[in-house]
Tab-separated table of C-alpha atoms and ligand atoms in Angstrom:
chain	number	residue	atom	x	y	z
B	1	UNK	CA	-0.062	-0.049	0.048
B	2	UNK	CA	1.320	3.631	-0.838
B	3	UNK	CA	2.407	5.609	1.979
B	4	UNK	CA	0.153	8.735	2.567
B	5	UNK	CA	2.805	11.393	2.080
B	6	UNK	CA	0.596	14.120	3.332
B	7	UNK	CA	1.753	13.147	6.682
B	8	UNK	CA	4.636	15.157	8.127
B	9	UNK	CA	7.714	13.087	8.634
B	10	UNK	CA	8.878	12.423	12.179
B	11	UNK	CA	12.641	11.627	12.785
B	12	UNK	CA	13.592	8.783	15.114
B	13	UNK	CA	15.492	11.137	17.314
B	14	UNK	CA	12.145	13.058	18.016
B	15	UNK	CA	10.232	9.952	19.180
B	16	UNK	CA	9.699	9.618	22.814
B	17	UNK	CA	7.003	7.818	24.908
B	18	UNK	CA	4.813	11.020	24.615
B	19	UNK	CA	4.079	9.899	20.960
B	20	UNK	CA	2.667	6.651	22.024
B	21	UNK	CA	-0.751	6.085	20.293
B	22	UNK	CA	0.070	8.619	17.546
B	23	UNK	CA	0.166	7.815	13.768
B	24	UNK	CA	3.610	8.471	12.436
B	25	UNK	CA	5.339	8.538	9.119
B	26	UNK	CA	8.929	7.507	9.084
B	27	UNK	CA	11.649	7.199	6.521
B	28	UNK	CA	15.023	5.568	6.734
B	29	UNK	CA	17.198	2.545	5.875
B	30	UNK	CA	16.761	-1.000	6.858
B	31	UNK	CA	19.383	-2.282	9.264
B	32	UNK	CA	17.710	-5.754	9.695
B	33	UNK	CA	14.701	-7.379	8.768
B	34	UNK	CA	13.379	-10.740	9.989
B	35	UNK	CA	10.257	-12.218	8.589
B	36	UNK	CA	8.487	-15.477	9.596
B	37	UNK	CA	5.009	-16.978	10.171
B	38	UNK	CA	3.189	-13.812	8.933
B	39	UNK	CA	5.176	-11.317	11.095
B	40	UNK	CA	7.974	-8.990	10.323
B	41	UNK	CA	10.412	-7.339	12.527
B	42	UNK	CA	12.475	-4.344	10.981
B	43	UNK	CA	15.144	-2.364	12.715
B	44	UNK	CA	15.046	1.168	10.924
B	45	UNK	CA	17.772	3.762	11.260
B	46	UNK	CA	17.242	7.248	9.658
B	47	UNK	CA	20.672	8.812	10.674
B	48	UNK	CA	18.995	11.236	13.227
B	49	UNK	CA	20.158	9.159	16.112
B	50	UNK	CA	22.273	6.138	17.081
B	51	UNK	CA	19.095	4.491	17.965
B	52	UNK	CA	17.103	2.318	15.499
B	53	UNK	CA	13.300	1.966	15.877
B	54	UNK	CA	11.638	-1.415	15.650
B	55	UNK	CA	8.922	-1.704	13.089
B	56	UNK	CA	6.543	-4.548	13.325
B	57	UNK	CA	4.203	-5.854	10.627
B	58	UNK	CA	1.465	-8.497	10.506
B	59	UNK	CA	2.492	-9.369	7.095
B	60	UNK	CA	5.821	-10.894	5.644
B	61	UNK	CA	8.230	-8.597	4.018
B	62	UNK	CA	11.377	-9.572	2.400
B	63	UNK	CA	13.782	-6.681	2.805
B	64	UNK	CA	17.542	-6.515	2.589
B	65	UNK	CA	19.922	-4.624	4.856
B	66	UNK	CA	20.503	-1.169	3.185
B	67	UNK	CA	17.168	-0.769	1.376
B	68	UNK	CA	15.427	2.618	2.000
B	69	UNK	CA	11.722	2.655	2.933
B	70	UNK	CA	9.079	4.906	4.085
B	71	UNK	CA	6.338	3.641	6.566
B	72	UNK	CA	3.426	4.774	8.552
B	73	UNK	CA	2.106	3.226	11.735
B	74	UNK	CA	1.061	3.629	15.158
B	75	UNK	CA	3.596	4.083	18.058
B	76	UNK	CA	2.910	1.514	20.640
B	77	UNK	CA	4.373	0.381	23.938
B	78	UNK	CA	6.743	-2.435	23.384
B	79	UNK	CA	6.391	-5.662	24.986
B	80	UNK	CA	10.044	-6.355	24.935
B	81	UNK	CA	12.310	-4.740	27.647
B	82	UNK	CA	14.925	-3.851	24.817
B	83	UNK	CA	12.975	-0.886	23.718
B	84	UNK	CA	10.340	1.280	25.280
B	85	UNK	CA	8.166	1.598	22.159
B	86	UNK	CA	7.895	0.174	18.624
B	87	UNK	CA	5.790	1.053	15.587
B	88	UNK	CA	2.967	-1.084	14.564
B	89	UNK	CA	3.259	-0.842	10.855
B	90	UNK	CA	0.199	0.059	8.599
B	91	UNK	CA	1.893	0.719	5.157
B	92	UNK	CA	5.260	0.294	3.720
B	93	UNK	CA	6.809	1.863	0.529
B	94	UNK	CA	10.084	0.403	-0.755
B	95	UNK	CA	11.949	3.613	-1.994
B	96	UNK	CA	15.310	2.224	-3.020
B	97	UNK	CA	16.058	-1.499	-2.910
B	98	UNK	CA	19.412	-2.982	-2.031
B	99	UNK	CA	20.738	-6.460	-2.774
B	100	UNK	CA	22.925	-8.786	-0.959
B	101	UNK	CA	26.185	-7.144	-2.423
B	102	UNK	CA	25.553	-4.213	-0.065
B	103	UNK	CA	28.967	-4.021	1.618
B	104	UNK	CA	27.539	-3.403	5.144
B	105	UNK	CA	25.266	-6.457	4.984
B	106	UNK	CA	26.884	-7.784	8.099
B	107	UNK	CA	27.950	-5.937	11.358
B	108	UNK	CA	31.554	-5.782	12.821
B	109	UNK	CA	33.672	-4.556	9.910
B	110	UNK	CA	37.059	-3.283	10.934
B	111	UNK	CA	37.750	0.525	10.806
B	112	UNK	CA	40.436	-0.162	8.179
B	113	UNK	CA	37.943	-1.810	5.920
B	114	UNK	CA	35.464	0.969	6.334
B	115	UNK	CA	38.087	3.500	5.438
B	116	UNK	CA	38.031	1.879	1.990
B	117	UNK	CA	34.412	2.514	1.543
B	118	UNK	CA	34.216	6.002	2.832
B	119	UNK	CA	31.122	6.604	0.684
B	120	UNK	CA	29.107	4.108	2.617
B	121	UNK	CA	30.654	4.311	6.120
B	122	UNK	CA	28.295	7.131	7.362
B	123	UNK	CA	25.557	4.334	7.390
B	124	UNK	CA	27.343	2.516	10.276
B	125	UNK	CA	26.733	3.200	13.923
B	126	UNK	CA	30.253	4.557	14.431
B	127	UNK	CA	30.464	6.948	11.478
B	128	UNK	CA	26.992	8.140	11.893
B	129	UNK	CA	27.855	9.024	15.566
B	130	UNK	CA	31.262	10.657	14.676
B	131	UNK	CA	29.307	12.799	12.043
B	132	UNK	CA	26.689	13.835	14.514
B	133	UNK	CA	29.049	14.757	17.274
B	134	UNK	CA	31.241	16.636	14.672
B	135	UNK	CA	28.211	18.615	13.636
B	136	UNK	CA	27.204	19.538	17.060
B	137	UNK	CA	30.912	20.610	17.824
B	138	UNK	CA	31.078	22.816	14.927
B	139	UNK	CA	27.868	24.579	16.178
B	140	UNK	CA	29.479	24.755	19.720
B	141	UNK	CA	32.509	26.560	18.223
B	142	UNK	CA	30.247	29.276	16.713
B	143	UNK	CA	28.306	29.445	19.990
B	144	UNK	CA	31.406	29.975	22.067
B	145	UNK	CA	32.820	32.827	20.007
B	146	UNK	CA	29.622	34.501	18.915
B	147	UNK	CA	28.467	34.724	22.660
B	148	UNK	CA	31.679	36.375	23.391
B	149	UNK	CA	31.151	38.847	20.633
B	150	UNK	CA	33.929	37.562	18.324
B	151	UNK	CA	33.328	38.035	14.569
B	152	UNK	CA	33.622	34.953	12.218
B	153	UNK	CA	36.178	35.915	9.473
B	154	UNK	CA	36.683	33.639	6.375
B	155	UNK	CA	40.318	33.676	5.424
B	156	UNK	CA	41.493	32.519	1.863
B	157	UNK	CA	42.287	28.949	1.002
B	158	UNK	CA	44.793	30.138	-1.540
B	159	UNK	CA	47.593	32.063	-0.312
B	160	UNK	CA	51.057	33.343	-1.431
B	161	UNK	CA	52.622	33.373	1.961
B	162	UNK	CA	54.043	30.478	3.857
B	163	UNK	CA	52.969	31.216	7.466
B	164	UNK	CA	55.355	29.063	9.354
B	165	UNK	CA	58.292	28.920	6.855
B	166	UNK	CA	57.950	25.077	7.587
B	167	UNK	CA	57.869	23.974	3.921
B	168	UNK	CA	54.874	21.607	4.265
B	169	UNK	CA	52.804	23.587	1.785
B	170	UNK	CA	50.898	22.078	-1.134
B	171	UNK	CA	51.876	24.219	-4.158
B	172	UNK	CA	49.245	25.225	-6.756
B	173	UNK	CA	49.931	24.361	-10.349
B	174	UNK	CA	47.758	26.122	-13.010
B	175	UNK	CA	47.429	25.477	-16.762
B	176	UNK	CA	47.721	29.139	-17.362
B	177	UNK	CA	51.499	29.577	-16.402
B	178	UNK	CA	52.123	31.808	-13.566
B	179	UNK	CA	48.408	32.571	-13.009
B	180	UNK	CA	48.956	34.679	-9.734
B	181	UNK	CA	52.197	36.175	-10.990
B	182	UNK	CA	53.837	34.393	-8.050
B	183	UNK	CA	53.793	31.128	-6.289
B	184	UNK	CA	50.517	30.087	-4.683
B	185	UNK	CA	49.827	27.387	-2.134
B	186	UNK	CA	46.949	25.962	-0.081
B	187	UNK	CA	46.803	27.683	3.246
B	188	UNK	CA	48.351	26.076	6.389
B	189	UNK	CA	46.898	28.632	8.587
B	190	UNK	CA	44.568	31.647	8.442
B	191	UNK	CA	46.506	33.346	11.279
B	192	UNK	CA	48.272	36.198	9.394
B	193	UNK	CA	45.143	37.045	7.623
B	194	UNK	CA	43.181	36.800	10.851
B	195	UNK	CA	45.549	39.249	12.488
B	196	UNK	CA	44.558	41.913	9.966
B	197	UNK	CA	41.032	41.574	11.131
B	198	UNK	CA	41.806	41.206	14.801
B	199	UNK	CA	43.710	44.478	14.628
B	200	UNK	CA	40.554	46.197	13.275
B	201	UNK	CA	37.563	44.385	14.735
B	202	UNK	CA	39.172	43.463	17.989
B	203	UNK	CA	38.178	39.775	18.495
B	204	UNK	CA	37.715	37.438	15.584
B	205	UNK	CA	37.870	33.831	14.784
B	206	UNK	CA	38.309	31.683	11.621
B	207	UNK	CA	37.159	28.087	11.121
B	208	UNK	CA	38.036	26.644	7.922
B	209	UNK	CA	40.053	23.932	5.839
B	210	UNK	CA	43.819	23.792	6.278
B	211	UNK	CA	46.295	21.931	4.376
B	212	UNK	CA	49.778	20.476	5.315
B	213	UNK	CA	51.794	18.165	3.234
B	214	UNK	CA	53.046	16.362	6.127
B	215	UNK	CA	54.549	12.819	5.571
B	216	UNK	CA	54.002	11.755	9.096
B	217	UNK	CA	51.767	8.577	9.050
B	218	UNK	CA	50.480	9.072	12.555
B	219	UNK	CA	47.005	8.727	14.051
B	220	UNK	CA	46.936	12.482	14.663
B	221	UNK	CA	47.796	14.148	11.173
B	222	UNK	CA	45.790	14.678	8.127
B	223	UNK	CA	46.803	16.460	4.881
B	224	UNK	CA	43.518	18.382	4.939
B	225	UNK	CA	42.011	19.268	8.350
B	226	UNK	CA	39.804	22.038	9.727
B	227	UNK	CA	41.289	24.488	12.200
B	228	UNK	CA	39.650	27.123	14.299
B	229	UNK	CA	41.884	30.173	14.931
B	230	UNK	CA	40.664	33.020	17.265
B	231	UNK	CA	42.779	36.164	17.268
B	232	UNK	CA	42.394	38.779	19.837
B	233	UNK	CA	43.541	42.410	20.030
B	234	UNK	CA	44.836	43.735	23.374
B	235	UNK	CA	45.305	40.140	24.673
B	236	UNK	CA	48.488	38.664	26.219
B	237	UNK	CA	49.671	35.105	26.714
B	238	UNK	CA	47.885	34.664	30.148
B	239	UNK	CA	44.478	35.723	28.746
B	240	UNK	CA	45.123	33.610	25.616
B	241	UNK	CA	45.516	30.482	27.914
B	242	UNK	CA	42.378	31.383	29.739
B	243	UNK	CA	40.436	31.565	26.562
B	244	UNK	CA	41.796	28.342	25.310
B	245	UNK	CA	40.794	26.624	28.493
B	246	UNK	CA	37.319	27.958	28.401
B	247	UNK	CA	36.947	26.891	24.697
B	248	UNK	CA	37.921	23.363	25.224
B	249	UNK	CA	35.870	23.165	28.375
B	250	UNK	CA	32.846	24.425	26.271
B	251	UNK	CA	33.280	21.871	23.552
B	252	UNK	CA	33.576	19.044	26.148
B	253	UNK	CA	30.570	20.293	28.247
B	254	UNK	CA	28.444	20.684	25.129
B	255	UNK	CA	29.364	17.160	24.060
B	256	UNK	CA	28.567	15.797	27.449
B	257	UNK	CA	25.164	17.527	27.472
B	258	UNK	CA	24.029	17.336	23.969
B	259	UNK	CA	25.608	14.154	22.446
B	260	UNK	CA	25.061	11.947	25.339
B	261	UNK	CA	23.617	9.023	23.350
B	262	UNK	CA	26.469	8.940	20.987
B	263	UNK	CA	29.066	9.244	23.583
B	264	UNK	CA	27.377	6.455	25.349
B	265	UNK	CA	27.833	4.442	22.144
B	266	UNK	CA	31.545	5.302	22.097
B	267	UNK	CA	31.937	4.473	25.669
B	268	UNK	CA	30.308	1.216	25.175
B	269	UNK	CA	32.172	0.188	21.769
B	270	UNK	CA	35.460	2.037	21.961
B	271	UNK	CA	36.513	3.499	25.241
B	272	UNK	CA	35.440	2.468	28.843
B	273	UNK	CA	35.323	5.522	31.190
B	274	UNK	CA	34.998	7.952	28.234
B	275	UNK	CA	32.573	10.227	29.919
B	276	UNK	CA	34.475	10.151	33.278
B	277	UNK	CA	37.636	11.274	31.216
B	278	UNK	CA	35.584	14.051	29.738
B	279	UNK	CA	34.159	15.061	33.143
B	280	UNK	CA	37.737	15.446	34.553
B	281	UNK	CA	38.445	17.992	31.902
B	282	UNK	CA	35.592	20.102	33.231
B	283	UNK	CA	36.274	19.571	36.997
B	284	UNK	CA	39.993	20.732	37.141
B	285	UNK	CA	41.723	23.943	36.050
B	286	UNK	CA	44.222	23.108	33.244
B	287	UNK	CA	47.734	22.938	34.723
B	288	UNK	CA	50.413	25.399	33.434
B	289	UNK	CA	53.818	24.271	33.097
B	290	UNK	CA	56.652	26.184	31.311
B	291	UNK	CA	58.695	24.384	28.688
B	292	UNK	CA	61.743	24.694	30.921
B	293	UNK	CA	59.986	22.995	33.819
B	294	UNK	CA	58.666	20.298	31.404
B	295	UNK	CA	62.125	19.496	30.434
B	296	UNK	CA	63.165	19.128	34.059
B	297	UNK	CA	60.147	16.845	34.723
B	298	UNK	CA	61.104	14.629	31.668
B	299	UNK	CA	64.776	14.385	32.683
B	300	UNK	CA	63.878	13.539	36.320
B	301	UNK	CA	61.439	10.860	35.000
B	302	UNK	CA	64.508	8.652	34.063
B	303	UNK	CA	62.284	7.188	31.261
B	304	UNK	CA	64.192	6.108	28.321
B	305	UNK	CA	62.279	8.060	25.745
B	306	UNK	CA	62.776	7.259	21.917
B	307	UNK	CA	63.614	10.902	21.286
B	308	UNK	CA	66.225	12.481	23.676
B	309	UNK	CA	65.187	15.147	26.095
B	310	UNK	CA	67.257	18.212	26.132
B	311	UNK	CA	66.627	21.946	26.528
B	312	UNK	CA	66.251	23.563	23.030
B	313	UNK	CA	65.008	20.300	21.503
B	314	UNK	CA	61.319	19.971	20.482
B	315	UNK	CA	58.926	17.826	22.466
B	316	UNK	CA	57.816	14.710	20.736
B	317	UNK	CA	54.321	13.270	21.045
B	318	UNK	CA	55.712	10.619	23.559
B	319	UNK	CA	56.948	13.486	25.846
B	320	UNK	CA	53.705	15.512	25.535
B	321	UNK	CA	51.588	12.380	26.249
B	322	UNK	CA	53.771	11.493	29.221
B	323	UNK	CA	53.225	14.924	30.762
B	324	UNK	CA	49.522	14.890	30.021
B	325	UNK	CA	48.696	11.454	30.955
B	326	UNK	CA	51.131	10.566	33.758
B	327	UNK	CA	52.394	13.621	35.196
B	328	UNK	CA	49.194	15.616	35.262
B	329	UNK	CA	46.430	13.119	34.339
B	330	UNK	CA	44.452	15.814	32.356
B	331	UNK	CA	44.847	18.663	29.999
B	332	UNK	CA	48.061	20.866	30.566
B	333	UNK	CA	49.355	23.973	28.996
B	334	UNK	CA	53.008	24.218	28.281
B	335	UNK	CA	54.287	27.647	27.548
B	336	UNK	CA	57.366	29.760	26.683
B	337	UNK	CA	59.352	27.366	24.438
B	338	UNK	CA	62.759	28.247	22.886
B	339	UNK	CA	62.498	30.672	20.181
B	340	UNK	CA	64.563	28.639	17.751
B	341	UNK	CA	61.704	25.990	17.745
B	342	UNK	CA	58.916	28.511	16.924
B	343	UNK	CA	57.773	30.639	14.027
B	344	UNK	CA	58.991	34.151	13.555
B	345	UNK	CA	55.664	35.950	14.603
B	346	UNK	CA	55.744	34.774	18.244
B	347	UNK	CA	56.657	37.438	20.998
B	348	UNK	CA	60.070	37.415	22.126
B	349	UNK	CA	60.245	37.163	26.025
B	350	UNK	CA	62.810	39.242	28.125
B	351	UNK	CA	65.006	36.249	28.798
B	352	UNK	CA	66.189	36.523	25.012
B	353	UNK	CA	65.867	32.727	24.624
B	354	UNK	CA	62.184	31.978	24.748
B	355	UNK	CA	58.899	33.027	23.091
B	356	UNK	CA	55.443	33.795	24.544
B	357	UNK	CA	53.722	30.811	23.168
B	358	UNK	CA	51.438	27.795	24.474
B	359	UNK	CA	50.457	24.413	23.501
B	360	UNK	CA	47.380	22.751	25.146
B	361	UNK	CA	48.165	19.096	25.631
B	362	UNK	CA	45.481	16.429	26.396
B	363	UNK	CA	45.889	12.741	27.314
B	364	UNK	CA	45.554	10.201	24.441
B	365	UNK	CA	46.329	12.821	21.828
B	366	UNK	CA	49.093	15.230	22.856
B	367	UNK	CA	48.859	18.748	21.289
B	368	UNK	CA	45.302	19.876	20.388
B	369	UNK	CA	45.928	23.556	20.461
B	370	UNK	CA	49.137	25.827	19.495
B	371	UNK	CA	49.062	29.494	19.968
B	372	UNK	CA	51.109	32.543	21.092
B	373	UNK	CA	51.136	36.238	21.788
B	374	UNK	CA	52.315	37.815	18.594
B	375	UNK	CA	55.333	40.075	18.197
B	376	UNK	CA	53.782	43.541	18.100
B	377	UNK	CA	57.147	45.503	17.870
B	378	UNK	CA	58.072	46.378	14.319
B	379	UNK	CA	61.979	46.007	14.830
B	380	UNK	CA	61.781	42.853	16.712
B	381	UNK	CA	59.441	41.245	14.181
B	382	UNK	CA	61.765	42.127	11.337
B	383	UNK	CA	64.594	40.731	13.241
B	384	UNK	CA	62.564	37.442	13.809
B	385	UNK	CA	61.748	37.275	10.049
B	386	UNK	CA	65.345	37.465	9.260
B	387	UNK	CA	66.508	35.095	11.882
B	388	UNK	CA	64.182	32.449	10.291
B	389	UNK	CA	65.826	32.934	6.982
B	390	UNK	CA	62.938	34.790	5.563
B	391	UNK	CA	62.792	38.096	3.909
B	392	UNK	CA	60.946	40.861	5.564
B	393	UNK	CA	59.974	42.551	2.330
B	394	UNK	CA	57.722	39.583	1.606
B	395	UNK	CA	55.833	40.243	4.660
B	396	UNK	CA	55.412	44.147	4.200
B	397	UNK	CA	51.665	44.031	4.528
B	398	UNK	CA	52.012	41.963	7.757
B	399	UNK	CA	54.659	44.483	9.169
B	400	UNK	CA	52.151	47.401	8.331
B	401	UNK	CA	50.007	46.060	11.316
B	402	UNK	CA	52.927	46.842	13.500
B	403	UNK	CA	53.601	50.277	11.672
B	404	UNK	CA	50.057	51.611	12.308
B	405	UNK	CA	48.627	51.434	15.748
B	406	UNK	CA	50.242	48.170	16.682
B	407	UNK	CA	48.691	46.456	19.713
B	408	UNK	CA	49.504	43.592	21.968
B	409	UNK	CA	47.636	40.631	20.469
B	410	UNK	CA	47.380	36.871	20.801
B	411	UNK	CA	45.661	33.948	19.329
B	412	UNK	CA	45.705	30.119	18.960
B	413	UNK	CA	44.777	27.331	16.535
B	414	UNK	CA	42.570	24.350	17.614
B	415	UNK	CA	42.699	21.272	15.259
B	416	UNK	CA	39.019	20.477	14.980
B	417	UNK	CA	39.441	16.874	14.193
B	418	UNK	CA	41.962	16.453	17.174
B	419	UNK	CA	39.238	17.944	19.297
B	420	UNK	CA	36.424	15.553	18.107
B	421	UNK	CA	38.987	12.656	18.303
B	422	UNK	CA	39.590	13.566	21.980
B	423	UNK	CA	35.870	13.904	22.668
B	424	UNK	CA	34.771	10.573	20.989
B	425	UNK	CA	37.821	8.474	22.119
B	426	UNK	CA	38.251	7.294	18.427
B	427	UNK	CA	41.927	6.210	17.934
B	428	UNK	CA	42.600	7.437	14.492
B	429	UNK	CA	41.993	11.054	13.034
B	430	UNK	CA	41.225	9.522	9.657
B	431	UNK	CA	37.959	8.230	11.244
B	432	UNK	CA	36.965	11.826	12.392
B	433	UNK	CA	36.715	13.419	8.936
B	434	UNK	CA	34.159	12.369	6.214
B	435	UNK	CA	36.685	11.761	3.426
B	436	UNK	CA	40.299	11.764	4.880
B	437	UNK	CA	43.115	13.101	2.910
B	438	UNK	CA	46.620	12.022	4.018
B	439	UNK	CA	49.844	10.889	2.208
B	440	UNK	CA	48.870	8.154	-0.144
B	441	UNK	CA	45.188	8.574	0.724
B	442	UNK	CA	42.755	10.575	-1.454
B	443	UNK	CA	40.011	8.493	-2.609
B	444	UNK	CA	36.414	9.576	-3.213
H	1	ATP	P1	51.954	18.771	15.625
H	1	ATP	O1	53.160	19.191	16.338
H	1	ATP	O2	51.007	18.049	16.325
H	1	ATP	O3	52.283	18.395	14.271
H	1	ATP	P2	51.752	21.656	14.978
H	1	ATP	O4	52.492	22.192	15.985
H	1	ATP	O5	52.465	21.475	13.653
H	1	ATP	O6	51.186	20.163	15.520
H	1	ATP	P3	50.104	23.947	14.876
H	1	ATP	O7	50.887	24.526	13.781
H	1	ATP	O8	50.397	24.530	16.236
H	1	ATP	O9	50.351	22.399	14.814
H	1	ATP	O10	48.578	23.903	14.704
H	1	ATP	C1	47.517	24.248	15.341
H	1	ATP	C2	46.784	22.896	15.689
H	1	ATP	O11	46.232	22.325	14.416
H	1	ATP	C3	47.429	21.857	16.413
H	1	ATP	O12	47.538	22.034	17.735
H	1	ATP	C4	46.707	20.462	16.102
H	1	ATP	O13	45.430	20.393	16.786
H	1	ATP	C5	46.162	21.025	14.578
H	1	ATP	N1	46.937	20.337	13.494
H	1	ATP	C6	48.306	20.577	13.241
H	1	ATP	N2	48.665	19.813	12.082
H	1	ATP	C7	47.729	18.956	11.931
H	1	ATP	C8	47.446	17.938	10.935
H	1	ATP	N3	48.385	17.566	10.052
H	1	ATP	N4	46.265	17.249	10.994
H	1	ATP	C9	45.371	17.446	11.916
H	1	ATP	N5	45.410	18.391	12.835
H	1	ATP	C10	46.575	19.198	12.915
H	2	MN	MN1	51.820	23.544	17.613
């Protein structure tokens, strides 16, 4: 029988016991279908929630996993303790059939296998849950900054400046030779552009795609990821740390409050104690430890790290994780790194050796935020550019921000996927973005 499409569609996430006795119209995909002796049980998922709804029919239907259907029926109390309610089906429309070659016919595929079918993996519990949490977190990012009267600025994806001088840029090749009249790249940070707006509008943030041609095959690096970069005028490093801490806490709190069902799924399937781990983030102030103190702690630990620990050398993931997981047992902010390890734009400290920077480290992941107070003194900034082997004339526009009405200002970058990885407990960053791009990986 054809479904009466004049009925308004209800999403599974909207169904609660209050709708018992109501006539509903549902659309979604069949997860399982069992039909015998004139009765059919269908588990329907419509993507709105981790939960399926059970549909019951007094007829036999032969439906395969993956098919899309539309149904009407009455919501009734379920006799089974497995679910509070189910839909007594009155009509069923097969919208799009699926056959037995549907790759998700059975449960329990490995994440590796699912990465190879990135176009279908959103139909699994895991990737549906990641996508819903990710969406809610993106909204929480805007909520956090908009509430604080920050302006959302869209900085360019194509750029001619190498923000860090790090040489991890994707260069753009065009068929028209020399299209821009100079080399152009995919951006690896919106910060320098963001500073132009912070020194005009006060407080701004960017939230966009970011590209780094890193060859590191780690569970924390992508070639294309999303970064949130707030930039604040009249802001020093201490205020920067406070904002970063509030920001991470806002994301975690929103996840606990608004994504409880999906987090419950991650807790059950992937990480025991996930919600308790997140609760600790809210309950405690983030510890602050200077780079120099961190080196002392690492040396005193007597642990035989793979990478040597020495003042002036960068901290590796193993060091960061040791500090966050073993020493602190929660998020920690490391600050004031040696200037030789950091980009040219960070503000020089008075000791002549370190710069006013900070990294927020969390258990399981290591760094999720990197930031700094920016050098606002023209001469020192020019000096910094030169000492990094770059040419001040290439940064003339950036130096203008210090020539005219320069102010102390600060900002940071949060890797969006790393944040969602931290919140869901997923092991690999490639499972946090819909279509991952990394060295050797660019399908779909
Ligand atoms: P790492 O040392 O972990 O490679 P980074 O110091 O190069 O990171 P920043 O330049 O400080 O990173 O960038 C700010 C934030 O962007 C990082 O704290 C991290 O959360 C995120 N990020 C950086 N590189 C990547 C990447 N390749 N994939 C995903 N997120 C990244
Ligand atoms: Mn960093």
